Coordinates of C-alpha atoms in Angstrom, one line a residue:
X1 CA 25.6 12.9 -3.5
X2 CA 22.5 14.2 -1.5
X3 CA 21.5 13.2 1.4
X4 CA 18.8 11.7 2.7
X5 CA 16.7 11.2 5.6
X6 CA 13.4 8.7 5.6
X7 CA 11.9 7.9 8.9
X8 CA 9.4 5.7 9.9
X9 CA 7.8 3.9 12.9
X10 CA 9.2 0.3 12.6
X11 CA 9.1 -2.4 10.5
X12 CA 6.2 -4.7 11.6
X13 CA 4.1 -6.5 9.1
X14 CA 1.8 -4.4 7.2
X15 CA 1.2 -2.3 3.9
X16 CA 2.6 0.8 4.3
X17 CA 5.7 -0.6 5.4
X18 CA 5.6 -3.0 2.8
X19 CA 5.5 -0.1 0.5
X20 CA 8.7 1.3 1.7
X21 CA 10.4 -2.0 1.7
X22 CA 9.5 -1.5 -2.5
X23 CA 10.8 2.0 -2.4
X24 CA 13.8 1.8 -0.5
X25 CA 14.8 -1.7 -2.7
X26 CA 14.3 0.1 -6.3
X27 CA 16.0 3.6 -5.3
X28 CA 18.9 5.0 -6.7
X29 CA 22.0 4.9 -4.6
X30 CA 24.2 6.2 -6.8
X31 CA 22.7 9.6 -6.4
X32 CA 21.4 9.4 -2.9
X33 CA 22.8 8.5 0.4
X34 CA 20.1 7.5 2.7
X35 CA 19.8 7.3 6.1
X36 CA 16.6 5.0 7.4
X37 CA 15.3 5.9 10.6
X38 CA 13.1 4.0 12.2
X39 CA 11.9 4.6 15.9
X40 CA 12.3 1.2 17.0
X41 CA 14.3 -1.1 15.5
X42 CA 11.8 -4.5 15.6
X43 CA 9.3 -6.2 12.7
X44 CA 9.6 -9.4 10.8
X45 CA 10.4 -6.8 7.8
X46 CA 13.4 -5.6 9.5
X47 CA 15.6 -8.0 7.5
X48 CA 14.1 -7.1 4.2
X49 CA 15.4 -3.3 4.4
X50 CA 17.9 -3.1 1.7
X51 CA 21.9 -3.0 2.6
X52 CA 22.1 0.5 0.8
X53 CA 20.4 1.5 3.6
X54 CA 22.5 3.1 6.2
X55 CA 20.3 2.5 9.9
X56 CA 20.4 5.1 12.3
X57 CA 20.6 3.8 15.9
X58 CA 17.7 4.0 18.0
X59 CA 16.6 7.1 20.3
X60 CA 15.1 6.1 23.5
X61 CA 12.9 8.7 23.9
X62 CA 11.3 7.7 20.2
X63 CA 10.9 4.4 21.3
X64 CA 8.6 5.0 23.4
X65 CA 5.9 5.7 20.5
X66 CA 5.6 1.8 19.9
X67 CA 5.4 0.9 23.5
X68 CA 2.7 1.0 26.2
X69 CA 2.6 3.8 29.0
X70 CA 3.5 1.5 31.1
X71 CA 6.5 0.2 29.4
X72 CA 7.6 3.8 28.7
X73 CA 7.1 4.8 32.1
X74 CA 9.1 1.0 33.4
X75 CA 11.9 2.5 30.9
X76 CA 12.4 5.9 33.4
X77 CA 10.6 8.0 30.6
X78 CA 8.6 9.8 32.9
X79 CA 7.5 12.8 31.1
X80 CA 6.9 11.1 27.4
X81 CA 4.9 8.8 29.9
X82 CA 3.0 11.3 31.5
X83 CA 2.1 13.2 28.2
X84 CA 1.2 9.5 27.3
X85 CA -1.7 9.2 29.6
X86 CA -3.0 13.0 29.5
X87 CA -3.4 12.8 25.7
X88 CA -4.9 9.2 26.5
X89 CA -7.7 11.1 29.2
X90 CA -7.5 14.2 27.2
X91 CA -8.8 12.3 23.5
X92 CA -11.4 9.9 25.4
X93 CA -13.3 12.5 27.4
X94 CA -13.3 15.0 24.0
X95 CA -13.8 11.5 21.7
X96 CA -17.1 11.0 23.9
X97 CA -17.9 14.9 23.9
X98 CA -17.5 15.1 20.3
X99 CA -19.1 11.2 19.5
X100 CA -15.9 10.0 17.4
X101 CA -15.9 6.9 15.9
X102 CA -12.3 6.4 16.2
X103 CA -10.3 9.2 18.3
X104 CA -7.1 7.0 18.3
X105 CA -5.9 9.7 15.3
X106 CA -7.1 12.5 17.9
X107 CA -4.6 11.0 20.4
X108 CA -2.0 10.3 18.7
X109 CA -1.8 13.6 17.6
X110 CA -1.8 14.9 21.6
X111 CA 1.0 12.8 22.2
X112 CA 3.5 13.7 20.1
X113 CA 2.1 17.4 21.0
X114 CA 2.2 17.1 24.6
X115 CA 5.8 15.1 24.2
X116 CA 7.6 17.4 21.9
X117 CA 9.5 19.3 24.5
X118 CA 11.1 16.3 25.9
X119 CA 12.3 14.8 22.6
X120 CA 15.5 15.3 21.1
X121 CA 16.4 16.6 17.5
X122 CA 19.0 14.9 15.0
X123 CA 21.7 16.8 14.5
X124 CA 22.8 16.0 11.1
X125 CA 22.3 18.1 8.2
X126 CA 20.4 16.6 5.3
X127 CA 19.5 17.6 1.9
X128 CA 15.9 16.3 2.3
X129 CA 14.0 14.4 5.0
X130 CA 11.0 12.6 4.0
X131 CA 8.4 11.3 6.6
X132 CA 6.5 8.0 5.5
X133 CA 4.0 8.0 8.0
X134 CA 1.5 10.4 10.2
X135 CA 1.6 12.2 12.0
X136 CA 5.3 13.7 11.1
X137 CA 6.0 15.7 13.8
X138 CA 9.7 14.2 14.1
X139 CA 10.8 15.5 10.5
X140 CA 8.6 18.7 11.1
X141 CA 10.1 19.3 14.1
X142 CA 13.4 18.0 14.6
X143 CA 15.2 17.2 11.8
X144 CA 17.5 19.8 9.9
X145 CA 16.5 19.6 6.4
X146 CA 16.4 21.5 3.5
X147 CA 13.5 20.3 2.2
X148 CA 10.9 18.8 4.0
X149 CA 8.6 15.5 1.8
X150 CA 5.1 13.7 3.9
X151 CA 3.8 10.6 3.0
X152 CA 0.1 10.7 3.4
X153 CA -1.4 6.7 3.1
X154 CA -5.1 7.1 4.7
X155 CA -8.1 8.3 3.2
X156 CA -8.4 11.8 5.8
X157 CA -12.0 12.4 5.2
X158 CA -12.5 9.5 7.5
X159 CA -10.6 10.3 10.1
X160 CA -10.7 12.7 13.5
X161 CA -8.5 15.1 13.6
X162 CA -7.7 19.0 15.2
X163 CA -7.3 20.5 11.7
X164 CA -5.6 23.5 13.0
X165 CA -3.6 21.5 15.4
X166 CA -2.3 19.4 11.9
X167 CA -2.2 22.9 10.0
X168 CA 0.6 24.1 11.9
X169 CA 2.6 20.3 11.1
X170 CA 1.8 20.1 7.2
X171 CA 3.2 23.9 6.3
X172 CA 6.4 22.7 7.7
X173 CA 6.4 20.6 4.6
X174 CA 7.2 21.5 1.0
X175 CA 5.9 18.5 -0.4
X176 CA 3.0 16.6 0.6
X177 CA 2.9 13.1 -1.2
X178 CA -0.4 11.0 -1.4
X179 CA -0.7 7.3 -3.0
X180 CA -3.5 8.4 -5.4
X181 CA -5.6 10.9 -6.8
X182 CA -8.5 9.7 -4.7
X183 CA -6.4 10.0 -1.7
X184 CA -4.7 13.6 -2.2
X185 CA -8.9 14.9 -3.0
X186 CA -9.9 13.6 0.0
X187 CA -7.2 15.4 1.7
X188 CA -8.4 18.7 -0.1
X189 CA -11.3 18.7 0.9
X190 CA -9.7 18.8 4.6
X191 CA -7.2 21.1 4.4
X192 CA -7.8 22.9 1.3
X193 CA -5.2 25.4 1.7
X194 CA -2.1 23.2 1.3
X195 CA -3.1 22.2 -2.6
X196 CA 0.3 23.6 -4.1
X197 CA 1.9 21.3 -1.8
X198 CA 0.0 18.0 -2.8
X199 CA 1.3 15.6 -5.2
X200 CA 1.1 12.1 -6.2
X201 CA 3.3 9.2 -5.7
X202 CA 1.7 5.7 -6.2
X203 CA 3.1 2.9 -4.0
X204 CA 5.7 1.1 -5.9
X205 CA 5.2 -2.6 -6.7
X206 CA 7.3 -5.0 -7.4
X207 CA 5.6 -8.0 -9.6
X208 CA 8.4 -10.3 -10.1
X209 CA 9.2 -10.2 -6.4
X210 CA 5.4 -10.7 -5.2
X211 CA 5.3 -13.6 -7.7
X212 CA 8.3 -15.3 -6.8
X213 CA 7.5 -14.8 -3.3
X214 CA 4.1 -16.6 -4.2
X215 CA 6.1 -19.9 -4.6
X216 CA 7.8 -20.4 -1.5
X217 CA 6.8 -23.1 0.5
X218 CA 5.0 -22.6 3.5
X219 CA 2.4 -24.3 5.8
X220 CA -0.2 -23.5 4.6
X221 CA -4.1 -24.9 5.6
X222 CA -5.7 -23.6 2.4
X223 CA -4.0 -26.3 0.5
X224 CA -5.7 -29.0 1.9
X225 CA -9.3 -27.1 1.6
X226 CA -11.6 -27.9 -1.0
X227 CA -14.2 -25.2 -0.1
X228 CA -14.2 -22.0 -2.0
X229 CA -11.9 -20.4 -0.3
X230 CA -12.1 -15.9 0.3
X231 CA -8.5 -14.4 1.4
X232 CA -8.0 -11.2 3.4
X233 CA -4.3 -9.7 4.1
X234 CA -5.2 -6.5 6.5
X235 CA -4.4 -5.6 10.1
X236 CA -7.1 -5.9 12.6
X237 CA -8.4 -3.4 13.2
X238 CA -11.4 -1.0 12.7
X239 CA -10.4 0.3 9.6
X240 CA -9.9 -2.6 7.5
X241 CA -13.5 -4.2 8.7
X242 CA -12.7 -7.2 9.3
X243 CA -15.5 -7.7 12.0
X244 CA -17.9 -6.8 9.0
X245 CA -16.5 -9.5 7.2
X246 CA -17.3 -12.2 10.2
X247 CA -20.8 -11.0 9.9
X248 CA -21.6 -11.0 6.2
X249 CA -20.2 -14.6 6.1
X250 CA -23.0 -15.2 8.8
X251 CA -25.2 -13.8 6.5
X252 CA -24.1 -15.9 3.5
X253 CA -24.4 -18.9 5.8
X254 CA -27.7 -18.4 6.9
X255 CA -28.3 -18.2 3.0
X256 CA -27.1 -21.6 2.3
X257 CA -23.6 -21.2 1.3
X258 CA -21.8 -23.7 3.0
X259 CA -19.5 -24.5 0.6
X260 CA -17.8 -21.0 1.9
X261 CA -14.5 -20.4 4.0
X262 CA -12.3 -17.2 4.9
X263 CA -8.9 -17.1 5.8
X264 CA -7.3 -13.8 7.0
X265 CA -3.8 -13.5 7.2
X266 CA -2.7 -10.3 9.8
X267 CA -3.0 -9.2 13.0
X268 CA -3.7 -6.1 15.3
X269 CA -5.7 -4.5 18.5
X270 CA -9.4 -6.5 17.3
X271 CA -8.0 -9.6 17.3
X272 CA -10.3 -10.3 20.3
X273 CA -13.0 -9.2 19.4
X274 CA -12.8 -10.7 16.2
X275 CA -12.4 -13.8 17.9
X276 CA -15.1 -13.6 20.0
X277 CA -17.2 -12.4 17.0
X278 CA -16.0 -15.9 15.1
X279 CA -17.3 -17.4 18.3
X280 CA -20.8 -16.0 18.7
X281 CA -21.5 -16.6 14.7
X282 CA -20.2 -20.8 15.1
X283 CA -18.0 -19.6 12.4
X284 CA -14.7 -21.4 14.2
X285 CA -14.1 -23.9 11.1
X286 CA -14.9 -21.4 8.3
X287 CA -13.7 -18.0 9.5
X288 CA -10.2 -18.6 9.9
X289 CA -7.7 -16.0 11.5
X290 CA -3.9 -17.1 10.2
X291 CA -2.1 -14.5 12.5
X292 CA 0.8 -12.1 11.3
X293 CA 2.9 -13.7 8.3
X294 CA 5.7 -12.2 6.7
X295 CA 5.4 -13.5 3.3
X296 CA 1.9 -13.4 2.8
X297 CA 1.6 -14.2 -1.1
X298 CA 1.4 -18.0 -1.1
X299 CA -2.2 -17.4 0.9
X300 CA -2.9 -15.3 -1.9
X301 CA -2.2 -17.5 -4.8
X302 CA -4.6 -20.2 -3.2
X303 CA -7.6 -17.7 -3.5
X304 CA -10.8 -18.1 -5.3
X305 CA -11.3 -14.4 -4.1
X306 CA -9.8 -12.2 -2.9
X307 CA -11.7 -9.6 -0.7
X308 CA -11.0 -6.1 0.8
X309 CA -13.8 -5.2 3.4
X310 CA -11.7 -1.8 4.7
X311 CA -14.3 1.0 5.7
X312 CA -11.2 3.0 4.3
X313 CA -7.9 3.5 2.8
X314 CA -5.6 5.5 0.8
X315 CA -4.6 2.7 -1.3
X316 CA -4.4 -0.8 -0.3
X317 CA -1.2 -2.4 -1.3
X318 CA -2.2 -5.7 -0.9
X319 CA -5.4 -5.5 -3.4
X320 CA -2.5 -4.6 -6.3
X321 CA -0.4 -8.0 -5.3
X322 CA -3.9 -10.0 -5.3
X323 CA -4.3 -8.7 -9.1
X324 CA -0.6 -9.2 -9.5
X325 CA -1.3 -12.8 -8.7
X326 CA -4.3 -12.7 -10.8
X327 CA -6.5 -13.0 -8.3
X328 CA -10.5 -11.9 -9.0
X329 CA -10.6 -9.0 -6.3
X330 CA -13.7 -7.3 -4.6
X331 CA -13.3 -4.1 -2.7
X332 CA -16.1 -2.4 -0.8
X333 CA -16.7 1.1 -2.2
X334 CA -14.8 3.1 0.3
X335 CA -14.0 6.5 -0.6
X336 CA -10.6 5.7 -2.5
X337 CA -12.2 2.0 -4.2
X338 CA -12.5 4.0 -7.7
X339 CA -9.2 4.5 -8.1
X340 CA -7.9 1.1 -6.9
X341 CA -9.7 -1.1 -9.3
X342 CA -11.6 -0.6 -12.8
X343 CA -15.1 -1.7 -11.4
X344 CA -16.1 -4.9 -13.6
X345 CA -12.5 -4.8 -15.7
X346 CA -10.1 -5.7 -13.3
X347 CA -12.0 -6.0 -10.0
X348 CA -15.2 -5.7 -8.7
X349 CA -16.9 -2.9 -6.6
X350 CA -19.4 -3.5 -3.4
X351 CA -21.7 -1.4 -1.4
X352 CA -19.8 -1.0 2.0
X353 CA -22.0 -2.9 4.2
X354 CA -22.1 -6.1 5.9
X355 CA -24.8 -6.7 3.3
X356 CA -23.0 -5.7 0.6
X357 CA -20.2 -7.6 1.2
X358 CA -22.4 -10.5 1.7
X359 CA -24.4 -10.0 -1.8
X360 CA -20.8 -9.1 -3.9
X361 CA -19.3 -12.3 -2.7
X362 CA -22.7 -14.7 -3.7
X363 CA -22.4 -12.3 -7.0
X364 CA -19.1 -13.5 -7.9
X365 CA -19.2 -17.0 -6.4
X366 CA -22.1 -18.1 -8.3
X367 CA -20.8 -15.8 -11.6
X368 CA -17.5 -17.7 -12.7
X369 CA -17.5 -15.8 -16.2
X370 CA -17.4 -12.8 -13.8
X371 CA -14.6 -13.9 -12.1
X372 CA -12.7 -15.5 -15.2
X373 CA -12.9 -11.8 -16.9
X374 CA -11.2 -10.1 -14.0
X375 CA -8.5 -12.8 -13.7
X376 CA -8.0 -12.2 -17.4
X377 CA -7.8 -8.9 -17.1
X378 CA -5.3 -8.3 -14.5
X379 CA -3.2 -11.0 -16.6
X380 CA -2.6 -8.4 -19.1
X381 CA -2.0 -5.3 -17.1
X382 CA 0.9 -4.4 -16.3
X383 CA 1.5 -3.5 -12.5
X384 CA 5.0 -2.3 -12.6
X385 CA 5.3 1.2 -11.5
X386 CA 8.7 1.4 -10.4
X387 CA 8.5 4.9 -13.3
X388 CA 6.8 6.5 -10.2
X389 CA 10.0 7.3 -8.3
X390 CA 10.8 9.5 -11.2
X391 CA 8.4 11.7 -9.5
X392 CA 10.2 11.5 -6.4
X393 CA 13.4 12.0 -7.8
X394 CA 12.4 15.5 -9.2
X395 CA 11.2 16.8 -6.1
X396 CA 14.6 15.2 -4.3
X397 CA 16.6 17.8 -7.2

């Protein structure tokens, strides 16, 4: 029986560990011993992880990588805290040099440079250790392996970050695994050189789980709304545009459209400013922020519409379990969107802008035919993929 190694922040709410959760409940134990490590053991997830899975215990010093600087440096890690706040100084001064949009990718990737030296390796031998999440410096660097497998979930010609300094961490790999085809060429077209490593795993759904999940009971506001009523499931935070969404409801307001409400069910860093945002545009009883939920499906089923306003992904899980649900779905047109949804078949397609958002959502509220075709659609597609681990499995032998 190999062995295994998959690491892994933690468990919190959110779709890429919601992804693994799918993974790690439809793999095959019989062949595969598997060893889950995840830095910190906390996340309303936690409990979902499946009992073939054998935990590793927590390393303090990895920790450390889902708490502040200040709670790293309360917890007597004084050097991980201190290459903490120099990669903190470091990526602002050269984010404001170089005018990034976002240099949290730029600093995450000084800490776990700077911090290397002070954290330990694992000192178990495995056949193959696959890291689910950037940047993978842990498997690259300190886990014995003989083969080496990275998960790539982000759409990378969007994001900051020192090619070289990454160059030296992905040719430690021998496979490099993206969630689509979109994903993996936008990853080319960064770091061109690694294309015999790149392959293709999609994220493995589960639709009779998602469904059944759909029907538990929960409190849940929507039911009692009679507006037409716009879901979101995404974090908040830059990336998933949520603030752009706050301001093309303004926009549809100011239009007339009263009859509008949007509930977003997540949580994350902008949840202040989003909140202030909500504030500022007298949106309080019609831009509604439900907080973190673990079972987020039964928010989903009481959709008219479903809406991703991400300024960019790699694939969004949760737009699959909204056409799962047979929900009518619009995505802005981020870099990935085309290979998410058929554009007019199965979801619909939207200039990514606050204006666009604004004019796909009065498309398809005022266009029910439109919005009947794509719930028919997805009704007769079949979202299973649980064939992609297949994949997996033959780079695993």
């Amino acid at each position: 029986m190999k062995k295994i190694m998959i690491a892994s922040f933690d468990m919190e709410v959110g779709g890429v560990e919601r992804s693994l959760i799918s993974m790690l409940n439809n793999f095959d134990y019989g062949s595969y011993a598997v060893d889950l490590m995840l830095y910190r053991h906390r996340g309303d997830f936690l409990d979902l992880v499946s009992h073939n899975v054998n935990l590793l215990d927590e390393i303090p010093q990895y920790t450390t990588y889902r708490k502040s600087i200040g709670e790293t440096i309360k917890d007597k890690q004084f050097r991980i805290g201190l290459s903490r706040l120099i990669s903190k100084i470091n990526a602002e001064l050269i984010g404001k040099i170089k005018r990034m949009e976002e240099p949290g990718y730029y600093q995450m990737q000084l800490m776990w440079k700077y911090a290397l030296p002070f954290l330990p390796k694992v000192g178990k031998q495995y056949d193959v250790a696959i890291s689910y999440l950037w940047p993978h410096y842990f498997i690259a660097e300190k886990v014995n392996a003989k083969k080496k497998i990275a998960w790539i979930h982000t759409d990378f010609s969007t994001v900051e970050t020192d090619i070289q300094l990454d160059l030296k961490m992905w040719r430690k790999f021998n496979y490099i695994v993206a969630v689509s085809e979109a994903c993996k060429t936008a990853f080319l077209n960064k770091y061109g050189e690694l294309e015999n490593q790149v392959i293709v795993i999609e994220n493995i759904t589960s639709p009779d789980f998602i469904r059944e999940m759909a029907n538990e009971k929960v409190d849940n506001p929507m039911m009692k709304d009679n507006r037409f009523k716009i879901v979101t499931v995404a974090r908040l935070s830059h990336a998933k545009g949520i603030d752009n969404a706050v301001k093309a409801l303004k926009v549809l307001k100011e239009k007339g459209y009263h009859d509008l409400t949007w509930y977003v069910v997540g949580y994350g860093g902008d949840e202040g400013l989003i909140k202030d945002l909500i504030k500022e545009s007298n949106l309080e009883d019609s831009f509604i922020l439900l907080g973190k939920k673990t079972n987020p499906y039964p928010y989903m089923k009481e959709a008219d519409l479903y809406v991703q306003p991400s300024r960019y992904e790699g694939k969004a899980v949760t737009v699959g379990e909204a056409q799962i649900l047979t929900k009518p779905v619009m995505i802005t047109n981020y870099t990935t969107a085309k290979s998410q949804v058929k554009d007019g078949f199965d979801g619909y397609i939207t200039e990514l802008s606050i204006q666009g958002i604004a004019d796909g959502i009065e498309k398809l509220y005022k266009d029910s035919k439109l919005r009947n075709n794509l719930v028919e659609n997805c009704k007769y597609t079949s979202f299973s993929n649980k064939s992609e681990l297949k994949k997996l499995y033959n780079i695993l032998s």
